[in-house]
mmCIF file with all atom_site columns, C-alpha atoms in Angstrom:
data_model
loop_
_atom_site.group_PDB
_atom_site.id
_atom_site.type_symbol
_atom_site.label_atom_id
_atom_site.label_alt_id
_atom_site.label_comp_id
_atom_site.label_asym_id
_atom_site.label_entity_id
_atom_site.label_seq_id
_atom_site.pdbx_PDB_ins_code
_atom_site.Cartn_x
_atom_site.Cartn_y
_atom_site.Cartn_z
_atom_site.occupancy
_atom_site.B_iso_or_equiv
_atom_site.pdbx_formal_charge
_atom_site.auth_seq_id
_atom_site.auth_comp_id
_atom_site.auth_asym_id
_atom_site.auth_atom_id
_atom_site.pdbx_PDB_model_num
ATOM 1  C CA . PHE M 1 1  ? -11.536 78.363 30.713 1.00 49.00 ? 1  PHE M CA 1
ATOM 2  C CA . GLU M 1 2  ? -8.320  80.339 31.182 1.00 48.00 ? 2  GLU M CA 1
ATOM 3  C CA . THR M 1 3  ? -6.865  77.555 33.330 1.00 53.00 ? 3  THR M CA 1
ATOM 4  C CA . GLY M 1 4  ? -7.593  74.778 30.821 1.00 57.00 ? 4  GLY M CA 1
ATOM 5  C CA . CYS M 1 5  ? -5.806  76.395 27.896 1.00 62.00 ? 5  CYS M CA 1
ATOM 6  C CA . SER M 1 6  ? -2.994  78.118 29.809 1.00 70.00 ? 6  SER M CA 1
ATOM 7  C CA . LEU M 1 7  ? -4.059  81.676 29.074 1.00 73.00 ? 7  LEU M CA 1
ATOM 8  C CA . GLU M 1 8  ? -3.053  84.502 31.346 1.00 80.00 ? 8  GLU M CA 1
ATOM 9  C CA . LYS M 1 9  ? -5.216  87.185 32.858 1.00 82.00 ? 9  LYS M CA 1
ATOM 10 C CA . GLY M 1 10 ? -5.866  89.832 30.208 1.00 87.00 ? 10 GLY M CA 1
ATOM 11 C CA . ASP M 1 11 ? -5.551  87.484 27.218 1.00 87.00 ? 11 ASP M CA 1
ATOM 12 C CA . ILE M 1 12 ? -9.329  87.537 26.749 1.00 87.00 ? 12 ILE M CA 1
ATOM 13 C CA . GLU M 1 13 ? -10.834 90.877 25.750 1.00 89.00 ? 13 GLU M CA 1
ATOM 14 C CA . GLY M 1 14 ? -14.466 89.871 25.698 1.00 90.00 ? 14 GLY M CA 1
ATOM 15 C CA . VAL M 1 15 ? -16.974 87.040 25.976 1.00 89.00 ? 15 VAL M CA 1
ATOM 16 C CA . ARG M 1 16 ? -20.443 86.918 24.422 1.00 91.00 ? 16 ARG M CA 1
ATOM 17 C CA . ILE M 1 17 ? -22.841 84.209 25.573 1.00 91.00 ? 17 ILE M CA 1
ATOM 18 C CA . VAL M 1 18 ? -25.693 83.719 23.086 1.00 92.00 ? 18 VAL M CA 1
ATOM 19 C CA . ARG M 1 19 ? -29.127 83.710 24.720 1.00 93.00 ? 19 ARG M CA 1
ATOM 20 C CA . GLU M 1 20 ? -32.713 83.174 23.589 1.00 93.00 ? 20 GLU M CA 1
ATOM 21 C CA . LYS M 1 21 ? -34.335 86.585 23.024 1.00 92.00 ? 21 LYS M CA 1
ATOM 22 C CA . GLU M 1 22 ? -37.548 86.004 24.940 1.00 93.00 ? 22 GLU M CA 1
ATOM 23 C CA . THR M 1 23 ? -36.481 83.692 27.769 1.00 94.00 ? 23 THR M CA 1
ATOM 24 C CA . ARG M 1 24 ? -32.853 84.926 28.067 1.00 92.00 ? 24 ARG M CA 1
ATOM 25 C CA . GLN M 1 25 ? -31.876 81.260 28.484 1.00 92.00 ? 25 GLN M CA 1
ATOM 26 C CA . CYS M 1 26 ? -28.403 80.356 27.237 1.00 89.00 ? 26 CYS M CA 1
ATOM 27 C CA . LYS M 1 27 ? -28.386 78.578 23.855 1.00 90.00 ? 27 LYS M CA 1
ATOM 28 C CA . GLY M 1 28 ? -25.255 76.638 24.779 1.00 85.00 ? 28 GLY M CA 1
ATOM 29 C CA . PHE M 1 29 ? -22.617 78.529 22.826 1.00 87.00 ? 29 PHE M CA 1
ATOM 30 C CA . GLY M 1 30 ? -20.778 81.803 22.819 1.00 87.00 ? 30 GLY M CA 1
ATOM 31 C CA . TYR M 1 31 ? -17.899 83.768 21.382 1.00 88.00 ? 31 TYR M CA 1
ATOM 32 C CA . ILE M 1 32 ? -14.539 84.722 22.876 1.00 87.00 ? 32 ILE M CA 1
ATOM 33 C CA . LEU M 1 33 ? -12.471 87.656 21.659 1.00 88.00 ? 33 LEU M CA 1
ATOM 34 C CA . PHE M 1 34 ? -8.753  87.177 22.299 1.00 87.00 ? 34 PHE M CA 1
ATOM 35 C CA . ARG M 1 35 ? -6.256  90.000 22.713 1.00 87.00 ? 35 ARG M CA 1
ATOM 36 C CA . ASP M 1 36 ? -4.071  88.439 19.990 1.00 86.00 ? 36 ASP M CA 1
ATOM 37 C CA . LYS M 1 37 ? -4.879  85.995 17.172 1.00 82.00 ? 37 LYS M CA 1
ATOM 38 C CA . SER M 1 38 ? -2.050  83.682 18.226 1.00 83.00 ? 38 SER M CA 1
ATOM 39 C CA . LEU M 1 39 ? -3.837  83.008 21.529 1.00 84.00 ? 39 LEU M CA 1
ATOM 40 C CA . ALA M 1 40 ? -6.683  81.262 19.712 1.00 84.00 ? 40 ALA M CA 1
ATOM 41 C CA . ALA M 1 41 ? -4.392  78.297 18.970 1.00 84.00 ? 41 ALA M CA 1
ATOM 42 C CA . SER M 1 42 ? -4.233  77.541 22.683 1.00 82.00 ? 42 SER M CA 1
ATOM 43 C CA . ALA M 1 43 ? -8.025  77.561 22.959 1.00 83.00 ? 43 ALA M CA 1
ATOM 44 C CA . LEU M 1 44 ? -8.432  75.366 19.862 1.00 87.00 ? 44 LEU M CA 1
ATOM 45 C CA . LYS M 1 45 ? -6.520  72.611 21.673 1.00 86.00 ? 45 LYS M CA 1
ATOM 46 C CA . LEU M 1 46 ? -9.554  72.242 23.968 1.00 85.00 ? 46 LEU M CA 1
ATOM 47 C CA . HIS M 1 47 ? -11.758 70.970 21.112 1.00 89.00 ? 47 HIS M CA 1
ATOM 48 C CA . GLY M 1 48 ? -13.123 67.552 22.054 1.00 91.00 ? 48 GLY M CA 1
ATOM 49 C CA . THR M 1 49 ? -12.191 67.791 25.738 1.00 89.00 ? 49 THR M CA 1
ATOM 50 C CA . THR M 1 50 ? -14.722 67.579 28.576 1.00 87.00 ? 50 THR M CA 1
ATOM 51 C CA . TYR M 1 51 ? -15.688 70.410 30.926 1.00 83.00 ? 51 TYR M CA 1
ATOM 52 C CA . ASN M 1 52 ? -18.406 70.005 33.585 1.00 84.00 ? 52 ASN M CA 1
ATOM 53 C CA . LYS M 1 53 ? -19.423 66.672 32.000 1.00 89.00 ? 53 LYS M CA 1
ATOM 54 C CA . ARG M 1 54 ? -19.940 68.306 28.589 1.00 86.00 ? 54 ARG M CA 1
ATOM 55 C CA . GLU M 1 55 ? -17.849 67.915 25.466 1.00 89.00 ? 55 GLU M CA 1
ATOM 56 C CA . LEU M 1 56 ? -16.381 71.176 24.217 1.00 87.00 ? 56 LEU M CA 1
ATOM 57 C CA . ARG M 1 57 ? -16.501 72.172 20.578 1.00 89.00 ? 57 ARG M CA 1
ATOM 58 C CA . VAL M 1 58 ? -14.012 74.929 19.868 1.00 88.00 ? 58 VAL M CA 1
ATOM 59 C CA . GLN M 1 59 ? -13.954 76.458 16.407 1.00 88.00 ? 59 GLN M CA 1
ATOM 60 C CA . VAL M 1 60 ? -12.778 79.637 14.737 1.00 87.00 ? 60 VAL M CA 1
ATOM 61 C CA . CYS M 1 61 ? -15.757 81.741 13.693 1.00 83.00 ? 61 CYS M CA 1
ATOM 62 C CA . GLY M 1 62 ? -15.932 83.713 10.470 1.00 75.00 ? 62 GLY M CA 1
ATOM 63 C CA . LYS M 1 63 ? -14.800 87.288 10.143 1.00 70.00 ? 63 LYS M CA 1
ATOM 64 C CA . ARG M 1 64 ? -16.910 89.842 11.928 1.00 62.00 ? 64 ARG M CA 1
ATOM 65 C CA . LEU M 1 65 ? -18.067 92.808 9.900  1.00 58.00 ? 65 LEU M CA 1
ATOM 66 C CA . LYS M 1 66 ? -17.669 96.260 11.390 1.00 59.00 ? 66 LYS M CA 1
ATOM 67 C CA . GLY M 1 67 ? -20.876 97.280 13.139 1.00 59.00 ? 67 GLY M CA 1
ATOM 68 C CA . GLY M 1 68 ? -21.820 93.825 14.403 1.00 57.00 ? 68 GLY M CA 1
ATOM 69 C CA . LYS M 1 69 ? -24.308 92.193 12.049 1.00 54.00 ? 69 LYS M CA 1
ATOM 70 C CA . GLY M 1 70 ? -23.124 94.047 8.960  1.00 49.00 ? 70 GLY M CA 1
ATOM 71 C CA . ASN M 1 71 ? -25.182 95.048 5.992  1.00 48.00 ? 71 ASN M CA 1
ATOM 72 C CA . ARG M 1 72 ? -26.191 92.012 3.951  1.00 48.00 ? 72 ARG M CA 1
ATOM 73 C CA . SER M 1 73 ? -27.181 93.988 0.862  1.00 47.00 ? 73 SER M CA 1
ATOM 74 C CA . THR M 1 74 ? -23.757 95.662 0.775  1.00 46.00 ? 74 THR M CA 1
ATOM 75 C CA . ALA M 1 75 ? -21.997 92.320 1.251  1.00 47.00 ? 75 ALA M CA 1
ATOM 76 C CA . LYS M 1 76 ? -23.947 90.784 -1.641 1.00 49.00 ? 76 LYS M CA 1
ATOM 77 C CA . LYS M 1 77 ? -23.254 93.794 -3.808 1.00 47.00 ? 77 LYS M CA 1
ATOM 78 C CA . SER M 1 78 ? -19.529 93.677 -3.054 1.00 42.00 ? 78 SER M CA 1
ATOM 79 C CA . ALA M 1 79 ? -19.375 89.961 -3.819 1.00 48.00 ? 79 ALA M CA 1
ATOM 80 C CA . ALA M 1 80 ? -21.219 90.437 -7.101 1.00 49.00 ? 80 ALA M CA 1
ATOM 81 C CA . THR M 1 81 ? -19.026 93.309 -8.242 1.00 45.00 ? 81 THR M CA 1
ATOM 82 C CA . GLY M 1 82 ? -15.812 91.852 -6.920 1.00 49.00 ? 82 GLY M CA 1
ATOM 83 C CA . ALA M 1 83 ? -15.208 95.025 -4.898 1.00 46.00 ? 83 ALA M CA 1
#
């Protein structure tokens, strides 16, 4: 991946591959955490290209809430109150 979008070693802080809970089989997508937001633009250029005979879909995911999954009831409450 780093070679295809001209990233340097250390530009990627973390990778999370999403797997099926029971079988641990990969679901076919994952998340990449970049060291800097500006580096994502380089990765987005790979959208629609082919890697290992598979078309890549590269998208920006939504904001991540502190603590991973977040607290849905708090999020709903904040949205309702405008807080």
